[in-house]
CSV table of C-alpha atoms in Angstrom, one decimal:
chain,number,residue,atom,x,y,z
F,1107,UNK,CA,131.9,118.5,184.4
F,1108,UNK,CA,134.2,115.6,183.6
F,1109,UNK,CA,137.2,116.4,181.8
F,1110,UNK,CA,138.5,113.0,180.6
F,1111,UNK,CA,138.8,109.8,182.0
F,1112,UNK,CA,141.6,108.2,184.0
F,1113,UNK,CA,143.0,105.0,181.9
F,1114,UNK,CA,146.2,104.3,183.9
F,1115,UNK,CA,148.7,107.0,183.3
F,1116,UNK,CA,146.9,108.3,180.2
F,1117,UNK,CA,143.9,110.9,179.7
F,1118,UNK,CA,141.4,110.2,176.8
F,1119,UNK,CA,139.7,113.5,176.2
F,1120,UNK,CA,135.5,113.4,175.6
F,1121,UNK,CA,136.2,114.4,171.4
F,1122,UNK,CA,138.2,111.3,170.9
F,1123,UNK,CA,136.0,108.9,172.6
F,1124,UNK,CA,133.2,109.9,170.4
F,1125,UNK,CA,135.1,109.6,167.5
F,1126,UNK,CA,136.2,105.8,168.7
F,1127,UNK,CA,132.6,105.4,169.3
F,1128,UNK,CA,131.0,106.1,165.8
F,1129,UNK,CA,133.9,103.8,164.0
F,1130,UNK,CA,133.2,100.8,165.9
F,1131,UNK,CA,128.9,101.8,165.1
F,1132,UNK,CA,129.7,102.2,161.9
F,1133,UNK,CA,129.9,98.1,160.5
F,1134,UNK,CA,126.7,98.0,162.4
F,1135,UNK,CA,124.8,100.7,160.3
F,1136,UNK,CA,126.0,99.7,157.3
F,1137,UNK,CA,124.6,96.1,158.3
F,1138,UNK,CA,121.1,97.4,159.6
F,1139,UNK,CA,120.9,99.9,156.2
F,1140,UNK,CA,121.3,96.4,153.6
F,1141,UNK,CA,119.1,94.5,156.1
F,1142,UNK,CA,116.3,97.2,155.7
F,1143,UNK,CA,116.8,97.6,152.1
F,1144,UNK,CA,116.4,93.3,151.3
F,1145,UNK,CA,113.0,93.8,153.3
F,1146,UNK,CA,111.5,96.4,151.3
F,1147,UNK,CA,112.0,94.7,148.3
F,1148,UNK,CA,111.0,91.4,149.5
F,1149,UNK,CA,107.6,93.1,151.3
F,1150,UNK,CA,107.1,94.4,147.7
F,1151,UNK,CA,107.3,91.5,146.1
F,1152,UNK,CA,105.0,90.1,148.7
F,1153,UNK,CA,102.7,92.5,147.9
F,1154,UNK,CA,102.7,91.9,144.2
F,1155,UNK,CA,102.3,88.5,144.8
F,1156,UNK,CA,99.4,88.9,147.0
F,1157,UNK,CA,97.6,91.1,144.4
F,1158,UNK,CA,98.4,88.6,140.9
F,1159,UNK,CA,96.8,85.8,143.3
F,1160,UNK,CA,93.6,87.7,144.2
F,1161,UNK,CA,92.8,87.7,140.7
F,1162,UNK,CA,90.9,84.6,139.8
F,1163,UNK,CA,93.2,84.1,136.4
F,1164,UNK,CA,96.7,82.1,136.8
F,1165,UNK,CA,99.0,83.4,138.6
F,1166,UNK,CA,101.9,82.4,136.0
F,1167,UNK,CA,99.9,84.0,133.0
F,1168,UNK,CA,99.1,87.8,132.6
F,1169,UNK,CA,95.3,89.0,133.3
F,1170,UNK,CA,94.2,90.5,129.8
F,1171,UNK,CA,96.5,89.8,127.2
F,1172,UNK,CA,95.0,92.5,125.0
F,1173,UNK,CA,96.3,95.2,127.2
F,1174,UNK,CA,99.7,94.2,126.5
F,1175,UNK,CA,101.5,96.0,124.1
F,1176,UNK,CA,103.7,92.8,123.3
F,1177,UNK,CA,103.5,91.3,119.9
F,1178,UNK,CA,100.8,88.9,119.3
F,1179,UNK,CA,100.6,86.1,116.5
F,1180,UNK,CA,97.7,85.8,114.4
F,1181,UNK,CA,97.0,82.4,112.5
F,1182,UNK,CA,95.8,84.7,109.5
F,1183,UNK,CA,99.0,86.4,109.0
F,1184,UNK,CA,101.7,85.3,106.7
F,1185,UNK,CA,105.2,84.0,108.0
F,1186,UNK,CA,107.1,87.2,109.2
F,1187,UNK,CA,104.1,89.1,109.8
F,1188,UNK,CA,103.4,90.7,113.4
F,1189,UNK,CA,101.2,93.3,114.3
F,1190,UNK,CA,103.0,95.5,117.4
F,1191,UNK,CA,99.7,97.3,118.6
F,1192,UNK,CA,96.1,97.5,118.3
F,1193,UNK,CA,96.8,100.2,116.1
F,1194,UNK,CA,97.0,99.3,112.1
F,1195,UNK,CA,100.8,99.5,112.4
F,1196,UNK,CA,102.3,97.5,109.3
F,1197,UNK,CA,105.6,97.0,110.6
F,1198,UNK,CA,106.4,93.8,109.2
F,1199,UNK,CA,103.8,93.1,106.9
F,1200,UNK,CA,105.6,92.0,103.6
F,1201,UNK,CA,107.6,89.4,104.1
F,1202,UNK,CA,111.3,88.5,103.3
F,1203,UNK,CA,112.3,86.0,100.9
F,1204,UNK,CA,115.2,84.1,99.8
F,1205,UNK,CA,114.5,83.8,97.0
F,1206,UNK,CA,111.6,84.8,94.1
F,1207,UNK,CA,109.9,83.5,90.9
F,1208,UNK,CA,107.5,85.3,88.9
F,1209,UNK,CA,105.5,84.7,85.8
F,1210,UNK,CA,103.3,87.8,83.9
F,1211,UNK,CA,100.4,87.8,81.6
F,1212,UNK,CA,100.9,91.0,79.6
F,1213,UNK,CA,97.6,92.5,77.7
F,1214,UNK,CA,99.4,95.5,76.1
F,1215,UNK,CA,98.9,97.9,73.0
F,1216,UNK,CA,101.7,98.7,70.6
F,1217,UNK,CA,101.5,102.4,69.2
F,1218,UNK,CA,104.1,103.5,66.7
F,1219,UNK,CA,104.8,106.9,65.1
F,1220,UNK,CA,104.8,108.0,61.7
F,1221,UNK,CA,102.5,104.8,60.8
F,1222,UNK,CA,100.9,107.0,58.3
F,1223,UNK,CA,99.6,104.9,55.0
F,1224,UNK,CA,97.7,108.0,52.9
F,1225,UNK,CA,95.6,110.7,53.1
F,1226,UNK,CA,91.7,111.4,52.6
F,1227,UNK,CA,90.5,113.8,50.4
F,1228,UNK,CA,93.3,115.4,49.2
F,1229,UNK,CA,91.9,117.2,46.3
F,1230,UNK,CA,89.9,119.0,48.4
F,1231,UNK,CA,90.8,123.0,49.3
F,1232,UNK,CA,90.6,122.1,52.9
F,1233,UNK,CA,90.4,118.3,53.6
F,1234,UNK,CA,88.7,116.9,56.9
F,1235,UNK,CA,90.5,114.1,58.6
F,1236,UNK,CA,93.0,113.7,55.9
F,1237,UNK,CA,95.9,111.3,57.8
F,1238,UNK,CA,95.0,107.4,57.5
F,1239,UNK,CA,97.1,105.9,60.5
F,1240,UNK,CA,97.5,102.0,61.3
F,1241,UNK,CA,94.7,100.6,63.4
F,1242,UNK,CA,96.1,99.6,66.8
F,1243,UNK,CA,94.7,96.6,68.7
F,1244,UNK,CA,95.6,95.2,72.5
F,1245,UNK,CA,97.6,91.7,72.2
F,1246,UNK,CA,98.8,89.2,74.8
F,1247,UNK,CA,102.5,88.9,75.9
F,1248,UNK,CA,104.5,86.8,78.4
F,1249,UNK,CA,107.0,87.9,81.4
F,1250,UNK,CA,109.4,85.6,83.3
F,1251,UNK,CA,111.4,86.3,86.6
F,1252,UNK,CA,114.2,84.8,88.7
F,1253,UNK,CA,115.6,86.3,91.6
F,1254,UNK,CA,118.2,85.0,94.0
F,1255,UNK,CA,119.8,86.5,97.2
F,1256,UNK,CA,123.2,87.1,97.5
F,1257,UNK,CA,126.1,87.0,100.0
F,1258,UNK,CA,126.7,90.5,100.6
F,1259,UNK,CA,124.7,93.3,102.8
F,1260,UNK,CA,120.9,91.7,101.8
F,1261,UNK,CA,121.2,92.3,97.8
F,1262,UNK,CA,119.7,89.8,95.4
F,1263,UNK,CA,120.4,89.6,91.7
F,1264,UNK,CA,117.8,88.5,89.0
F,1265,UNK,CA,117.0,88.5,85.6
F,1266,UNK,CA,114.0,89.2,83.3
F,1267,UNK,CA,112.5,88.2,80.2
F,1268,UNK,CA,109.8,89.8,78.1
F,1269,UNK,CA,108.2,88.7,74.9
F,1270,UNK,CA,105.8,91.0,73.2
F,1271,UNK,CA,104.2,90.4,69.7
F,1272,UNK,CA,101.4,92.3,68.4
F,1273,UNK,CA,99.5,92.2,65.0
F,1274,UNK,CA,96.9,94.7,64.9
F,1275,UNK,CA,94.0,94.3,61.9
F,1276,UNK,CA,94.3,95.5,58.6
F,1277,UNK,CA,94.1,98.7,57.7
F,1278,UNK,CA,92.1,99.7,54.5
F,1279,UNK,CA,90.1,102.5,53.3
F,1280,UNK,CA,88.2,102.5,49.7
F,1281,UNK,CA,87.1,105.6,48.0
F,1282,UNK,CA,85.9,104.8,44.2
F,1283,UNK,CA,86.2,108.1,43.5
F,1284,UNK,CA,89.9,108.4,43.8
F,1285,UNK,CA,90.0,110.7,46.8
F,1286,UNK,CA,92.9,108.8,48.5
F,1287,UNK,CA,96.8,109.6,48.0
F,1288,UNK,CA,99.5,107.3,48.7
F,1289,UNK,CA,101.8,109.2,50.5
F,1290,UNK,CA,104.8,106.4,50.6
F,1291,UNK,CA,105.6,107.4,47.0
F,1292,UNK,CA,107.3,110.2,45.5
F,1293,UNK,CA,108.3,113.6,47.4
F,1294,UNK,CA,105.9,116.5,46.2
F,1295,UNK,CA,102.0,115.5,45.8
F,1296,UNK,CA,101.0,118.8,44.7
F,1297,UNK,CA,101.7,118.6,41.1
F,1298,UNK,CA,101.7,114.7,40.8
F,1299,UNK,CA,98.9,113.0,38.7
F,1300,UNK,CA,100.1,109.6,39.5
F,1301,UNK,CA,99.5,108.9,43.3
F,1302,UNK,CA,95.2,109.4,43.7
F,1303,UNK,CA,94.1,105.4,44.5
F,1304,UNK,CA,91.2,103.7,45.0
F,1305,UNK,CA,91.9,102.0,48.0
F,1306,UNK,CA,94.8,101.5,50.8
F,1307,UNK,CA,95.4,99.0,52.9
F,1308,UNK,CA,98.3,98.8,55.5
F,1309,UNK,CA,99.6,95.8,57.9
F,1310,UNK,CA,101.9,96.4,61.0
F,1311,UNK,CA,103.4,94.0,63.6
F,1312,UNK,CA,106.1,94.3,66.2
F,1313,UNK,CA,107.9,91.6,68.1
F,1314,UNK,CA,109.8,92.4,70.8
F,1315,UNK,CA,112.5,90.1,73.0
F,1316,UNK,CA,113.7,92.1,75.8
F,1317,UNK,CA,116.4,90.9,78.9
F,1318,UNK,CA,116.5,92.6,81.8
F,1319,UNK,CA,119.7,91.9,84.8
F,1320,UNK,CA,119.2,93.8,87.9
F,1321,UNK,CA,120.8,94.0,91.1
F,1322,UNK,CA,118.6,95.0,93.5
F,1323,UNK,CA,118.3,96.0,97.6
F,1324,UNK,CA,115.1,96.6,99.7
F,1325,UNK,CA,115.2,99.1,102.4
F,1326,UNK,CA,112.4,99.6,104.7
F,1327,UNK,CA,111.9,103.0,106.0
F,1328,UNK,CA,109.3,103.8,109.2
F,1329,UNK,CA,106.2,101.5,109.4
F,1330,UNK,CA,104.7,101.5,105.9
F,1331,UNK,CA,107.0,102.8,103.3
F,1332,UNK,CA,109.6,100.4,101.4
F,1333,UNK,CA,112.3,101.2,98.1
F,1334,UNK,CA,114.0,99.1,96.6
F,1335,UNK,CA,116.7,100.8,94.2
F,1336,UNK,CA,118.1,98.4,91.3
F,1337,UNK,CA,121.0,98.7,88.6
F,1338,UNK,CA,121.7,96.4,86.0
F,1339,UNK,CA,121.4,96.1,82.2
F,1340,UNK,CA,118.8,95.7,79.1
F,1341,UNK,CA,119.3,93.7,76.0
F,1342,UNK,CA,116.7,94.0,73.2
F,1343,UNK,CA,116.1,92.7,69.8
F,1344,UNK,CA,112.6,94.9,68.0
F,1345,UNK,CA,111.6,94.0,64.5
F,1346,UNK,CA,108.8,95.7,62.8
F,1347,UNK,CA,107.5,95.5,59.4
F,1348,UNK,CA,104.9,97.8,57.3
F,1349,UNK,CA,103.2,95.9,54.4
F,1350,UNK,CA,101.0,98.7,52.2
F,1351,UNK,CA,99.4,98.2,49.4
F,1352,UNK,CA,97.9,101.0,46.7
F,1353,UNK,CA,95.3,100.5,43.7
F,1354,UNK,CA,96.2,103.5,41.9
F,1355,UNK,CA,93.5,105.5,39.7
F,1356,UNK,CA,96.2,105.8,36.9
F,1357,UNK,CA,98.8,103.1,37.1
F,1358,UNK,CA,102.4,104.0,36.3
F,1359,UNK,CA,105.7,101.7,35.8
F,1360,UNK,CA,107.1,104.5,37.7
F,1361,UNK,CA,104.8,104.3,40.9
F,1362,UNK,CA,105.0,100.8,42.7
F,1363,UNK,CA,101.8,99.3,44.1
F,1364,UNK,CA,103.3,97.9,46.9
F,1365,UNK,CA,105.4,99.1,49.9
F,1366,UNK,CA,107.4,97.0,52.6
F,1367,UNK,CA,109.3,98.4,55.1
F,1368,UNK,CA,111.5,96.6,57.3
F,1369,UNK,CA,113.2,98.2,60.9
F,1370,UNK,CA,115.3,95.6,63.4
F,1371,UNK,CA,117.6,96.7,65.9
F,1372,UNK,CA,119.9,94.7,68.6
F,1373,UNK,CA,120.4,97.2,71.3
F,1374,UNK,CA,122.2,96.8,74.8
F,1375,UNK,CA,122.8,99.1,77.4
F,1376,UNK,CA,122.8,100.2,81.3
F,1377,UNK,CA,119.6,100.6,83.4
F,1378,UNK,CA,118.7,101.9,86.7
F,1379,UNK,CA,115.4,102.2,88.7
F,1380,UNK,CA,113.4,102.3,91.6
F,1381,UNK,CA,110.5,100.6,93.3
F,1382,UNK,CA,108.9,102.4,95.8
F,1383,UNK,CA,106.3,99.9,97.7
F,1384,UNK,CA,103.5,101.7,100.2
F,1385,UNK,CA,102.5,99.1,103.1
F,1386,UNK,CA,98.6,98.6,103.6
F,1387,UNK,CA,96.7,97.2,106.2
F,1388,UNK,CA,95.1,93.4,105.2
F,1389,UNK,CA,98.1,92.8,103.4
F,1390,UNK,CA,97.7,94.7,100.8
F,1391,UNK,CA,100.5,97.0,99.2
F,1392,UNK,CA,100.3,99.6,96.4
F,1393,UNK,CA,103.6,99.7,94.3
F,1394,UNK,CA,105.3,102.1,92.1
F,1395,UNK,CA,107.6,101.5,89.9
F,1396,UNK,CA,110.1,103.5,87.4
F,1397,UNK,CA,113.4,102.8,85.3
F,1398,UNK,CA,115.1,104.5,82.4
F,1399,UNK,CA,117.7,102.8,79.9
F,1400,UNK,CA,120.1,104.4,77.7
F,1401,UNK,CA,120.7,102.0,74.7
F,1402,UNK,CA,123.2,101.7,72.1
F,1403,UNK,CA,121.5,99.7,69.0
F,1404,UNK,CA,122.6,98.6,65.4
F,1405,UNK,CA,119.3,99.6,63.3
F,1406,UNK,CA,118.9,97.9,60.0
F,1407,UNK,CA,116.5,99.6,57.7
F,1408,UNK,CA,115.2,98.3,54.5
F,1409,UNK,CA,112.4,99.5,52.2
F,1410,UNK,CA,111.3,97.7,49.1
F,1411,UNK,CA,108.9,99.3,46.5
F,1412,UNK,CA,107.7,96.6,43.9
F,1413,UNK,CA,104.4,95.4,41.9
F,1414,UNK,CA,104.6,98.5,39.1
F,1415,UNK,CA,102.6,98.7,36.3
F,1416,UNK,CA,103.8,96.4,33.5
F,1417,UNK,CA,107.1,96.5,34.9
F,1418,UNK,CA,108.5,93.8,37.3
F,1419,UNK,CA,111.6,94.9,39.1
F,1420,UNK,CA,112.0,96.1,42.8
F,1421,UNK,CA,113.8,99.3,44.1
F,1422,UNK,CA,114.6,99.5,47.6
F,1423,UNK,CA,116.2,101.7,49.9
F,1424,UNK,CA,118.5,100.3,52.4
F,1425,UNK,CA,120.4,101.6,55.5
F,1426,UNK,CA,122.4,100.5,58.3
F,1427,UNK,CA,123.6,102.8,61.4
F,1428,UNK,CA,124.3,102.9,64.7
F,1429,UNK,CA,122.4,105.0,67.0
F,1430,UNK,CA,121.6,106.0,70.5
F,1431,UNK,CA,118.0,105.5,72.0
F,1432,UNK,CA,116.1,105.6,75.3
F,1433,UNK,CA,113.7,103.6,77.4
F,1434,UNK,CA,111.4,104.4,80.0
F,1435,UNK,CA,109.1,102.7,81.9
F,1436,UNK,CA,106.9,103.3,84.8
F,1437,UNK,CA,104.0,101.2,86.2
F,1438,UNK,CA,102.0,100.7,89.2
F,1439,UNK,CA,100.1,98.2,91.1
F,1440,UNK,CA,97.9,96.5,93.8
F,1441,UNK,CA,99.4,93.5,95.8
F,1442,UNK,CA,98.3,90.7,98.1
F,1443,UNK,CA,99.7,88.0,99.4
F,1444,UNK,CA,99.2,84.1,101.0
F,1445,UNK,CA,100.7,81.9,103.3
F,1446,UNK,CA,102.4,78.4,101.5
F,1447,UNK,CA,104.1,75.3,102.5
F,1448,UNK,CA,106.8,76.1,105.2
F,1449,UNK,CA,108.5,79.8,104.8
F,1450,UNK,CA,107.2,80.6,101.3
F,1451,UNK,CA,104.6,82.6,100.3
F,1452,UNK,CA,102.2,83.7,96.9
F,1453,UNK,CA,101.8,86.8,95.9
F,1454,UNK,CA,99.4,88.4,92.8
F,1455,UNK,CA,99.8,92.0,91.4
F,1456,UNK,CA,97.4,93.4,89.2
F,1457,UNK,CA,98.3,96.8,87.5
F,1458,UNK,CA,99.1,99.0,84.7
F,1459,UNK,CA,102.4,99.8,82.9
F,1460,UNK,CA,103.5,101.9,80.4
F,1461,UNK,CA,107.0,101.8,78.4
F,1462,UNK,CA,108.3,104.2,75.8
F,1463,UNK,CA,110.8,103.7,73.1
F,1464,UNK,CA,112.1,106.8,72.0
F,1465,UNK,CA,113.6,106.9,68.2
F,1466,UNK,CA,112.9,102.9,68.1
F,1467,UNK,CA,111.7,102.8,64.5
F,1468,UNK,CA,113.7,103.6,61.4
F,1469,UNK,CA,112.6,103.3,57.7
F,1470,UNK,CA,113.3,105.4,55.1
F,1471,UNK,CA,110.8,106.2,52.3
F,1472,UNK,CA,110.7,108.0,49.1
F,1473,UNK,CA,108.4,110.4,50.1
F,1474,UNK,CA,109.3,113.2,52.6
F,1475,UNK,CA,105.9,113.1,54.3
F,1476,UNK,CA,107.0,110.5,56.8
F,1477,UNK,CA,109.1,111.1,58.5
F,1478,UNK,CA,110.5,108.6,60.5
F,1479,UNK,CA,114.1,108.1,58.9
F,1480,UNK,CA,115.7,110.1,62.3
F,1481,UNK,CA,113.7,107.9,64.5
F,1482,UNK,CA,110.0,107.1,65.5
F,1483,UNK,CA,109.1,106.6,69.3
F,1484,UNK,CA,106.9,103.5,70.1
F,1485,UNK,CA,105.0,103.4,73.2
F,1486,UNK,CA,103.9,100.2,75.1
F,1487,UNK,CA,101.0,100.3,77.5
F,1488,UNK,CA,98.2,98.2,79.0
F,1489,UNK,CA,97.6,96.0,82.3
F,1490,UNK,CA,99.7,93.1,83.7
F,1491,UNK,CA,98.8,90.3,85.7
F,1492,UNK,CA,101.7,89.1,88.1
F,1493,UNK,CA,102.3,86.0,90.1
F,1494,UNK,CA,105.0,85.1,92.4
F,1495,UNK,CA,106.4,82.2,94.4
F,1496,UNK,CA,108.3,83.7,97.3
F,1497,UNK,CA,110.4,81.2,99.0
């Protein structure tokens, strides 16, 4: 057995010789490992290229475009829209705009409480359908909006102006027997013999001018929901007129045959709202919007009694107060849009809207049968058609 090697005067033990051999061979082992790795990568690449070349299609293009999960374009989709997969995903289906101009056609019905002009069959013990109310009708209106972005966290600011005027048909009820009662005169009709009338005719008109200032921002949640909170202010000028004629069976100098009422208000207050939009395929979206406003207004009410029998004079009740009232709005609609020149697009919306103006009208009468001196509610409801240009 060899116990050592003689190298001059020194002897090297076999373990030291083994370690020296391993250290000398280490660079060669590392180099061989790197060459093996490069060879494997090149071989795998060559195999992939050979598989691609075996396909009859162009090697630079994928074999099956429909099988790729990448986003593809569609010439029928508006700018900013993409389809993320073959499923009905709605990601990005609402185009983002830098500005918006909207014009709306309104066809609303105005409903005002306490428009009671008289009572039918008041002499009977159990009168049927006693109240004579103002007839109502739908009338056109218009609303215009402009929104522009601001340089802060993708918020946008805009203004909306609404004009609505309604003039329903004249309400007239005739009764030759004199079983009609004019409810806007005196306080107690049970013992009065001067209020029975042959006919009652009433007319009501409403004129509204509303200005909304909004600051809003859009937030996209998931693939099909977009929320748009808004805050700002509302200002309005609302005027209501009531003109009622009575033809009494027994004319009197203390009972006016004509009663005219005027209620006008200037008001301003803060407003907050939320617009929720659900995105559907085929470039259709369903939107629901609600808002609330607290208004501080200056009410000016005036009631005039005239055309007394054999007497030429007028008597009036006036009131001017500053009061609070509230405005609530709820609307829903279906929208679709089309591409226009450049990055702009046109959007069309058809929907229904309802507004409630609590304690909005204030007119005092001689009679307590019509108690709207504390404020009567006004309701606006009806369809709307909106066209908007987004750019």
